C-alpha positions as a Markdown table, in Angstrom:
| # | Residue | x | y | z |
|---|---|---|---|---|
| 1 | Met | 0.0 | 0.0 | 0.0 |
| 2 | Asp | 1.3 | 3.5 | -0.9 |
| 3 | Ser | 1.9 | 5.8 | 2.0 |
| 4 | Pro | -1.3 | 7.8 | 2.8 |
| 5 | Ala | -1.2 | 11.5 | 1.9 |
| 6 | Val | -2.2 | 12.3 | 5.5 |
| 7 | Lys | -0.5 | 11.2 | 8.7 |
| 8 | Arg | -2.2 | 13.6 | 11.2 |
| 9 | Phe | -5.5 | 15.3 | 10.8 |
| 10 | Gly | -7.8 | 17.5 | 12.8 |
| 11 | Ile | -11.6 | 17.0 | 13.1 |
| 12 | Leu | -14.2 | 19.4 | 14.4 |
| 13 | Thr | -18.0 | 19.8 | 14.6 |
| 14 | Ser | -19.5 | 23.2 | 14.0 |
| 15 | Gly | -23.0 | 24.8 | 14.0 |
| 16 | Gly | -26.1 | 23.3 | 15.6 |
| 17 | Asp | -25.7 | 19.8 | 17.0 |
| 18 | Ala | -27.4 | 16.9 | 15.2 |
| 19 | Pro | -27.9 | 13.2 | 15.8 |
| 20 | Gly | -25.1 | 11.2 | 14.1 |
| 21 | Leu | -22.2 | 13.6 | 14.7 |
| 22 | Asn | -20.5 | 11.2 | 17.1 |
| 23 | Ala | -21.1 | 8.3 | 14.7 |
| 24 | Ala | -19.4 | 10.3 | 11.9 |
| 25 | Ile | -16.5 | 11.2 | 14.2 |
| 26 | Arg | -16.1 | 7.5 | 15.1 |
| 27 | Ala | -16.2 | 6.4 | 11.4 |
| 28 | Val | -13.6 | 9.0 | 10.2 |
| 29 | Cys | -11.2 | 8.3 | 13.0 |
| 30 | Arg | -11.5 | 4.5 | 13.2 |
| 31 | Thr | -11.1 | 4.1 | 9.4 |
| 32 | Ala | -8.2 | 6.5 | 9.4 |
| 33 | Ile | -6.5 | 4.7 | 12.3 |
| 34 | Asn | -7.3 | 1.1 | 11.2 |
| 35 | Gln | -6.7 | 1.4 | 7.5 |
| 36 | Tyr | -4.0 | 4.1 | 7.3 |
| 37 | Gly | -2.3 | 4.5 | 10.7 |
| 38 | Met | -3.3 | 8.2 | 10.8 |
| 39 | Glu | -3.4 | 10.2 | 14.0 |
| 40 | Pro | -6.6 | 12.1 | 14.7 |
| 41 | Val | -6.7 | 15.4 | 16.6 |
| 42 | Gly | -10.0 | 16.4 | 18.1 |
| 43 | Ile | -10.6 | 20.2 | 17.9 |
| 44 | His | -13.1 | 21.4 | 20.5 |
| 45 | Asn | -16.0 | 23.8 | 20.0 |
| 46 | Gly | -15.9 | 24.2 | 16.3 |
| 47 | Tyr | -13.8 | 26.7 | 14.5 |
| 48 | Arg | -13.4 | 28.5 | 17.8 |
| 49 | Gly | -11.1 | 25.7 | 19.0 |
| 50 | Leu | -8.9 | 26.1 | 15.9 |
| 51 | Val | -8.7 | 29.8 | 16.5 |
| 52 | His | -7.7 | 29.4 | 20.2 |
| 53 | Leu | -5.7 | 26.2 | 19.9 |
| 54 | Asp | -8.2 | 24.1 | 21.9 |
| 55 | Ala | -7.4 | 20.6 | 20.7 |
| 56 | Ala | -6.2 | 17.1 | 21.9 |
| 57 | Thr | -5.1 | 13.9 | 20.2 |
| 58 | Phe | -7.8 | 11.2 | 20.0 |
| 59 | Ser | -7.0 | 7.7 | 21.2 |
| 60 | Lys | -8.7 | 4.7 | 19.7 |
| 61 | Glu | -10.3 | 3.9 | 23.1 |
| 62 | Glu | -12.1 | 7.3 | 23.2 |
| 63 | Leu | -14.0 | 6.2 | 20.1 |
| 64 | Val | -15.7 | 3.4 | 21.9 |
| 65 | Gly | -19.5 | 3.8 | 22.4 |
| 66 | Leu | -19.8 | 6.8 | 20.1 |
| 67 | Leu | -22.0 | 5.2 | 17.5 |
| 68 | Thr | -25.2 | 5.5 | 19.5 |
| 69 | Gln | -24.4 | 8.7 | 21.4 |
| 70 | Gly | -26.2 | 11.9 | 20.7 |
| 71 | Gly | -24.7 | 15.4 | 20.5 |
| 72 | Thr | -21.0 | 15.8 | 19.9 |
| 73 | Ile | -18.1 | 14.9 | 22.2 |
| 74 | Leu | -16.0 | 17.6 | 20.6 |
| 75 | Gly | -18.5 | 20.4 | 21.4 |
| 76 | Thr | -19.6 | 23.0 | 18.9 |
| 77 | Ser | -20.0 | 26.7 | 18.3 |
| 78 | Arg | -21.4 | 28.9 | 15.5 |
| 79 | Asp | -18.3 | 31.0 | 15.0 |
| 80 | Lys | -17.7 | 32.1 | 11.5 |
| 81 | Pro | -14.0 | 33.2 | 11.2 |
| 82 | Phe | -14.2 | 34.9 | 7.8 |
| 83 | Lys | -17.0 | 37.2 | 9.1 |
| 84 | Asn | -15.0 | 38.5 | 12.0 |
| 85 | Pro | -11.6 | 39.8 | 10.6 |
| 86 | Val | -10.7 | 41.8 | 13.7 |
| 87 | Pro | -7.2 | 41.0 | 15.0 |
| 88 | Asp | -6.9 | 39.5 | 18.5 |
| 89 | Ala | -5.5 | 42.1 | 21.0 |
| 90 | Glu | -2.8 | 39.7 | 22.3 |
| 91 | Thr | -1.7 | 37.8 | 19.2 |
| 92 | Gly | -2.5 | 40.5 | 16.5 |
| 93 | Leu | -3.9 | 37.7 | 14.3 |
| 94 | Thr | -7.3 | 37.7 | 12.7 |
| 95 | Pro | -9.3 | 34.5 | 13.3 |
| 96 | Val | -8.4 | 33.1 | 9.8 |
| 97 | Glu | -4.7 | 33.9 | 10.4 |
| 98 | Ala | -4.9 | 32.2 | 13.8 |
| 99 | Ile | -6.5 | 29.1 | 12.1 |
| 100 | Lys | -3.7 | 28.9 | 9.6 |
| 101 | Glu | -1.1 | 29.3 | 12.3 |
| 102 | Asn | -2.6 | 26.7 | 14.6 |
| 103 | Tyr | -3.1 | 24.3 | 11.7 |
| 104 | Lys | 0.7 | 24.4 | 11.4 |
| 105 | Lys | 1.4 | 24.3 | 15.1 |
| 106 | Leu | -0.8 | 21.1 | 15.4 |
| 107 | Ala | 1.2 | 19.6 | 12.5 |
| 108 | Leu | -2.0 | 18.8 | 10.6 |
| 109 | Asp | -2.0 | 17.5 | 7.1 |
| 110 | Ala | -5.7 | 17.8 | 6.8 |
| 111 | Leu | -8.9 | 19.1 | 8.5 |
| 112 | Val | -12.3 | 17.2 | 8.5 |
| 113 | Val | -15.3 | 19.5 | 9.2 |
| 114 | Leu | -18.7 | 18.2 | 10.2 |
| 115 | Gly | -21.5 | 20.8 | 9.7 |
| 116 | Gly | -24.3 | 22.4 | 7.8 |
| 117 | Asn | -24.4 | 25.2 | 5.2 |
| 118 | Gly | -22.5 | 27.8 | 7.1 |
| 119 | Thr | -19.9 | 25.3 | 8.4 |
| 120 | Asn | -19.1 | 23.9 | 4.9 |
| 121 | Thr | -19.1 | 27.4 | 3.3 |
| 122 | Thr | -16.3 | 28.3 | 5.8 |
| 123 | Ala | -14.7 | 24.9 | 5.0 |
| 124 | Gly | -14.6 | 26.0 | 1.3 |
| 125 | Gln | -13.1 | 29.3 | 2.2 |
| 126 | Leu | -10.4 | 27.6 | 4.2 |
| 127 | Ser | -9.7 | 25.3 | 1.3 |
| 128 | Arg | -9.3 | 28.3 | -1.0 |
| 129 | Ala | -7.0 | 29.8 | 1.7 |
| 130 | Gly | -4.6 | 26.8 | 1.3 |
| 131 | Leu | -5.8 | 24.2 | 3.9 |
| 132 | Asn | -6.5 | 20.6 | 3.1 |
| 133 | Val | -10.2 | 20.4 | 4.0 |
| 134 | Ile | -12.9 | 17.7 | 3.7 |
| 135 | Gly | -16.6 | 18.4 | 4.7 |
| 136 | Leu | -19.4 | 16.1 | 5.9 |
| 137 | Pro | -23.1 | 17.2 | 5.5 |
| 138 | Lys | -24.8 | 17.4 | 8.9 |
| 139 | Thr | -28.2 | 19.1 | 9.5 |
| 140 | Ile | -31.7 | 18.1 | 10.6 |
| 141 | Asp | -33.0 | 20.5 | 8.0 |
| 142 | Asn | -31.7 | 18.5 | 5.0 |
| 143 | Asp | -31.0 | 21.7 | 3.2 |
| 144 | Ile | -27.5 | 21.2 | 1.8 |
| 145 | Val | -27.4 | 21.3 | -2.0 |
| 146 | Lys | -25.8 | 18.5 | -4.0 |
| 147 | Thr | -26.6 | 15.8 | -1.5 |
| 148 | Asp | -29.9 | 13.8 | -1.4 |
| 149 | Met | -29.8 | 13.5 | 2.4 |
| 150 | Thr | -27.9 | 14.8 | 5.4 |
| 151 | Phe | -27.3 | 12.9 | 8.6 |
| 152 | Gly | -29.5 | 14.1 | 11.5 |
| 153 | Phe | -32.6 | 14.6 | 9.3 |
| 154 | His | -34.1 | 11.1 | 9.8 |
| 155 | Thr | -33.8 | 11.3 | 13.6 |
| 156 | Ala | -35.5 | 14.7 | 13.7 |
| 157 | Leu | -38.1 | 13.4 | 11.3 |
| 158 | Thr | -38.8 | 10.4 | 13.7 |
| 159 | Val | -39.1 | 12.7 | 16.7 |
| 160 | Ala | -41.4 | 15.1 | 14.9 |
| 161 | Thr | -43.6 | 12.4 | 13.5 |
| 162 | Glu | -44.0 | 10.7 | 16.9 |
| 163 | Ala | -45.0 | 14.0 | 18.4 |
| 164 | Ile | -47.7 | 14.5 | 15.7 |
| 165 | Asp | -48.9 | 11.0 | 16.4 |
| 166 | Arg | -49.3 | 11.7 | 20.1 |
| 167 | Ile | -50.9 | 15.1 | 19.5 |
| 168 | His | -53.5 | 13.5 | 17.2 |
| 169 | Thr | -55.2 | 11.8 | 20.2 |
| 170 | Thr | -55.5 | 15.1 | 22.2 |
| 171 | Ala | -56.7 | 17.0 | 19.1 |
| 172 | His | -59.5 | 14.4 | 18.6 |
| 173 | Ser | -60.5 | 14.3 | 22.2 |
| 174 | His | -60.9 | 18.1 | 22.5 |
| 175 | Ser | -62.0 | 19.0 | 19.0 |
| 176 | Arg | -59.2 | 21.5 | 18.6 |
| 177 | Ile | -56.8 | 22.8 | 16.0 |
| 178 | Met | -53.4 | 21.5 | 17.1 |
| 179 | Ile | -50.4 | 23.3 | 15.7 |
| 180 | Ile | -47.0 | 21.6 | 15.8 |
| 181 | Glu | -44.0 | 23.8 | 15.0 |
| 182 | Thr | -40.9 | 22.2 | 13.6 |
| 183 | Met | -37.4 | 23.5 | 12.9 |
| 184 | Gly | -36.7 | 24.6 | 9.3 |
| 185 | His | -35.8 | 28.3 | 9.0 |
| 186 | Lys | -35.2 | 28.5 | 5.2 |
| 187 | Ala | -36.3 | 25.1 | 4.0 |
| 188 | Gly | -39.3 | 23.1 | 5.0 |
| 189 | Trp | -38.1 | 19.5 | 4.4 |
| 190 | Leu | -38.6 | 18.5 | 8.0 |
| 191 | Ala | -42.2 | 19.9 | 8.2 |
| 192 | Leu | -43.1 | 18.4 | 4.9 |
| 193 | Tyr | -41.9 | 14.9 | 5.6 |
| 194 | Ala | -43.1 | 14.9 | 9.2 |
| 195 | Gly | -46.4 | 16.4 | 8.1 |
| 196 | Ile | -47.0 | 13.7 | 5.5 |
| 197 | Ala | -45.8 | 10.9 | 7.8 |
| 198 | Gly | -48.0 | 12.1 | 10.7 |
| 199 | Gly | -51.1 | 12.8 | 8.6 |
| 200 | Gly | -51.1 | 16.6 | 8.9 |
| 201 | Asp | -54.1 | 18.3 | 7.4 |
| 202 | Val | -52.2 | 21.5 | 6.8 |
| 203 | Ile | -48.4 | 21.8 | 6.2 |
| 204 | Leu | -46.8 | 25.3 | 6.1 |
| 205 | Val | -43.3 | 25.6 | 4.7 |
| 206 | Pro | -41.1 | 28.6 | 3.9 |
| 207 | Glu | -41.2 | 27.8 | 0.2 |
| 208 | Ile | -44.9 | 28.3 | -0.1 |
| 209 | Pro | -46.3 | 31.6 | 1.4 |
| 210 | Tyr | -49.6 | 30.9 | 3.1 |
| 211 | Asp | -53.0 | 32.6 | 3.0 |
| 212 | Ile | -54.7 | 32.2 | 6.3 |
| 213 | Asn | -58.1 | 32.3 | 4.6 |
| 214 | Ser | -57.1 | 29.3 | 2.5 |
| 215 | Ile | -56.1 | 27.4 | 5.6 |
| 216 | Ala | -59.3 | 28.4 | 7.5 |
| 217 | Lys | -61.4 | 27.3 | 4.6 |
| 218 | Lys | -59.8 | 23.8 | 4.7 |
| 219 | Ile | -60.3 | 23.5 | 8.5 |
| 220 | Ile | -64.0 | 24.7 | 8.3 |
| 221 | Lys | -64.7 | 22.3 | 5.5 |
| 222 | Arg | -63.3 | 19.5 | 7.7 |
| 223 | Arg | -65.4 | 20.6 | 10.7 |
| 224 | Asp | -68.5 | 20.8 | 8.6 |
| 225 | Ser | -67.9 | 17.3 | 7.2 |
| 226 | Gly | -67.7 | 15.9 | 10.7 |
| 227 | Cys | -63.9 | 16.1 | 11.4 |
| 228 | Lys | -63.9 | 18.3 | 14.6 |
| 229 | Phe | -60.1 | 18.6 | 14.8 |
| 230 | Ser | -57.2 | 19.5 | 12.5 |
| 231 | Ile | -53.5 | 19.0 | 12.6 |
| 232 | Val | -51.4 | 21.9 | 11.3 |
| 233 | Val | -47.6 | 21.4 | 10.9 |
| 234 | Val | -45.7 | 24.6 | 10.6 |
| 235 | Ala | -42.0 | 25.1 | 9.8 |
| 236 | Glu | -40.4 | 27.9 | 11.9 |
| 237 | Gly | -39.6 | 29.8 | 8.7 |
| 238 | Ala | -43.1 | 29.7 | 7.2 |
| 239 | Ile | -44.2 | 33.1 | 5.9 |
| 240 | Ser | -47.5 | 34.6 | 4.9 |
| 241 | Ile | -48.3 | 35.9 | 1.4 |
| 242 | Glu | -48.0 | 39.5 | 2.8 |
| 243 | Glu | -44.5 | 38.7 | 4.2 |
| 244 | Ala | -43.4 | 37.2 | 0.9 |
| 245 | Lys | -43.7 | 40.7 | -0.7 |
| 246 | Leu | -41.2 | 42.2 | 1.8 |
| 247 | Asp | -37.5 | 42.4 | 1.2 |
| 248 | Lys | -35.2 | 40.2 | 3.3 |
| 249 | Lys | -34.1 | 43.0 | 5.7 |
| 250 | Thr | -37.7 | 44.2 | 6.4 |
| 251 | Leu | -38.9 | 40.6 | 6.9 |
| 252 | Lys | -36.1 | 39.9 | 9.3 |
| 253 | Lys | -36.9 | 43.0 | 11.3 |
| 254 | Lys | -40.6 | 42.1 | 11.5 |
| 255 | Arg | -39.9 | 38.6 | 12.6 |
| 256 | Lys | -37.6 | 39.8 | 15.3 |
| 257 | Glu | -40.3 | 42.1 | 16.6 |
| 258 | Met | -42.8 | 39.2 | 16.8 |
| 259 | Pro | -43.6 | 38.5 | 20.5 |
| 260 | Tyr | -43.9 | 34.8 | 19.8 |
| 261 | Ser | -42.9 | 32.2 | 17.2 |
| 262 | Ile | -44.8 | 31.5 | 13.9 |
| 263 | Gly | -46.8 | 28.6 | 15.4 |
| 264 | Tyr | -48.4 | 30.9 | 17.9 |
| 265 | Arg | -49.2 | 33.5 | 15.3 |
| 266 | Val | -50.8 | 30.9 | 13.0 |
| 267 | Ala | -52.9 | 29.7 | 16.0 |
| 268 | His | -54.1 | 33.2 | 16.8 |
| 269 | Glu | -55.0 | 33.8 | 13.1 |
| 270 | Leu | -56.9 | 30.5 | 12.9 |
| 271 | Glu | -58.8 | 31.1 | 16.1 |
| 272 | Glu | -60.0 | 34.4 | 14.7 |
| 273 | Ala | -60.8 | 33.0 | 11.2 |
| 274 | Thr | -62.6 | 29.8 | 12.4 |
| 275 | Gly | -63.8 | 30.4 | 15.9 |
| 276 | Met | -62.1 | 27.1 | 16.9 |
| 277 | Glu | -59.8 | 26.7 | 19.9 |
| 278 | Ser | -56.1 | 26.2 | 19.0 |
| 279 | Arg | -53.2 | 24.9 | 20.9 |
| 280 | Val | -49.5 | 25.0 | 20.0 |
| 281 | Thr | -46.6 | 22.6 | 20.5 |
| 282 | Val | -43.1 | 23.9 | 19.6 |
| 283 | Leu | -40.8 | 20.9 | 19.3 |
| 284 | Gly | -37.6 | 23.0 | 19.4 |
| 285 | Tyr | -34.4 | 21.2 | 20.5 |
| 286 | Leu | -36.2 | 17.9 | 21.0 |
| 287 | Gln | -35.7 | 17.4 | 17.3 |
| 288 | Arg | -31.9 | 17.8 | 17.6 |
| 289 | Gly | -31.2 | 15.8 | 20.7 |
| 290 | Gly | -30.9 | 12.1 | 21.7 |
| 291 | Thr | -29.8 | 8.9 | 20.2 |
| 292 | Pro | -29.6 | 8.8 | 16.3 |
| 293 | Val | -31.9 | 6.4 | 14.5 |
| 294 | Pro | -30.3 | 3.6 | 12.6 |
| 295 | Tyr | -30.5 | 5.4 | 9.2 |
| 296 | Asp | -28.5 | 8.4 | 10.5 |
| 297 | Arg | -25.9 | 6.1 | 12.2 |
| 298 | Ile | -25.4 | 4.3 | 8.8 |
| 299 | Leu | -25.3 | 7.5 | 6.7 |
| 300 | Ala | -22.9 | 9.2 | 9.1 |
| 301 | Thr | -20.7 | 6.1 | 9.1 |
| 302 | Arg | -20.7 | 5.9 | 5.3 |
| 303 | Phe | -19.7 | 9.6 | 5.0 |
| 304 | Gly | -17.0 | 9.2 | 7.6 |
| 305 | Val | -15.4 | 6.1 | 6.1 |
| 306 | Glu | -15.3 | 7.9 | 2.6 |
| 307 | Ala | -13.8 | 11.0 | 4.2 |
| 308 | Ala | -10.9 | 8.9 | 5.6 |
| 309 | His | -10.3 | 7.4 | 2.1 |
| 310 | Tyr | -10.3 | 10.9 | 0.6 |
| 311 | Met | -7.6 | 12.0 | 3.0 |
| 312 | Ala | -5.5 | 9.0 | 2.3 |
| 313 | Gln | -5.8 | 9.6 | -1.5 |
| 314 | Gly | -5.0 | 13.3 | -1.1 |
| 315 | Gln | -8.4 | 14.4 | -2.4 |
| 316 | Phe | -9.2 | 17.7 | -0.6 |
| 317 | Gly | -11.7 | 20.5 | -1.0 |
| 318 | Tyr | -14.6 | 18.2 | -1.2 |
| 319 | Leu | -17.9 | 17.5 | 0.6 |
| 320 | Thr | -18.9 | 13.8 | 0.9 |
| 321 | Ala | -22.4 | 13.7 | -0.5 |
| 322 | Leu | -25.2 | 11.1 | -1.1 |
| 323 | Gln | -26.5 | 10.9 | -4.7 |
| 324 | Asn | -28.6 | 8.0 | -5.9 |
| 325 | Asn | -27.6 | 6.1 | -2.8 |
| 326 | Lys | -23.9 | 6.4 | -3.6 |
| 327 | Ile | -21.3 | 8.5 | -1.7 |
| 328 | Val | -19.7 | 11.0 | -4.1 |
| 329 | Lys | -17.4 | 13.9 | -4.0 |
| 330 | Val | -18.8 | 17.4 | -4.4 |
| 331 | Pro | -16.5 | 20.5 | -4.5 |
| 332 | Leu | -17.0 | 22.5 | -1.4 |
| 333 | Tyr | -17.4 | 25.7 | -3.4 |
| 334 | Asp | -20.3 | 24.2 | -5.4 |
| 335 | Ile | -22.4 | 24.3 | -2.2 |
| 336 | Ala | -21.1 | 27.5 | -0.6 |
| 337 | Gly | -23.8 | 30.0 | 0.3 |
| 338 | Gln | -26.7 | 27.9 | -1.1 |
| 339 | Thr | -29.8 | 26.3 | 0.4 |
| 340 | Lys | -31.6 | 23.3 | -0.9 |
| 341 | Thr | -35.3 | 24.3 | -0.8 |
| 342 | Ile | -38.3 | 22.3 | -1.8 |
| 343 | Pro | -39.0 | 22.6 | -5.5 |
| 344 | Val | -42.6 | 23.1 | -6.7 |
| 345 | Asp | -42.5 | 19.7 | -8.5 |
| 346 | Asp | -41.1 | 17.7 | -5.5 |
| 347 | Gln | -42.7 | 14.3 | -5.5 |
| 348 | Met | -43.4 | 14.4 | -1.7 |
| 349 | Leu | -45.1 | 17.8 | -2.1 |
| 350 | Leu | -47.2 | 16.6 | -5.0 |
| 351 | Ala | -48.1 | 13.4 | -3.1 |
| 352 | Gly | -49.3 | 15.6 | -0.3 |
| 353 | Arg | -51.5 | 17.7 | -2.6 |
| 354 | Glu | -53.0 | 14.6 | -4.1 |
| 355 | Leu | -53.8 | 13.3 | -0.6 |
| 356 | Gly | -55.7 | 16.6 | 0.0 |
| 357 | Thr | -53.2 | 18.2 | 2.3 |
| 358 | Cys | -53.4 | 22.0 | 2.4 |
| 359 | Phe | -50.2 | 23.9 | 1.9 |
| 360 | Gly | -51.7 | 27.3 | 2.6 |
| 361 | Asp | -51.7 | 28.5 | -1.0 |
């Protein structure tokens, strides 16, 4: 076997935590150690750890038990080094300069980054800046372009669907409108899939601006036909048709001024429009926490194993992606600054329409 291109590499997790991160860490490190004799260095708290030299060598024993463990043993942060070019008072280095300096101090040959859109955009910028970087797609929102699926999504989907299942019984017992708010700020994949899986009567996603009168009409029609309750699944980034006309800056300001999340606003609007009692459940961090489901463990493992192979082969500047159930390389700069949103002809969306699901339009 030829000598691997990498002898020592750093690995970090950045952005929001998601189920499967530890499984991915385990897969990258075990494959790198077992197959290539590489030495992994765990970098703590995302890019912040690389800026402040907060890192430690991983032993093989530390990888035991990670497959089923939620969260991330490395810790995480949302630091974006390229957006904060202010030099440190003590070192005089900008965050990016510090990252380059500490990459050398740690004697790294490569850096493996586990994260979502922002994390992998930064990874692409570091690659352009001369570092050997490989990215893995992690997010419960499933909104990274060029990959069919991200790890973390299926666990969040399972949690959200189980919540809808449980709420169904209370909705039926009390003849109420029950609103379940999921995560999904820019893309509504989680709300769409959970809504379909949980039998939601109404699903509101950021991609389809909603008309409250259209939703009320659907709910009143159900009530008049003998269905005394309705399940409404709302992505946190859902917007009304009025909001869709605003520019991004104005919309952001208006959302910041809202005294409650979108689920509560929809509840108030529907109570006024239908006269029916509404209740809201915001799933929040429940969707991101806990043990990953088998699908996410497997997907994270597949991504991690391939990332180790890419390092050994000296193939850098790529994201490991899933396309047609195969792991492929995608240039990091092909995904930078983009969001995978639900297209109007998405099969799941069309299936929902054919089932009679209301999407607010």
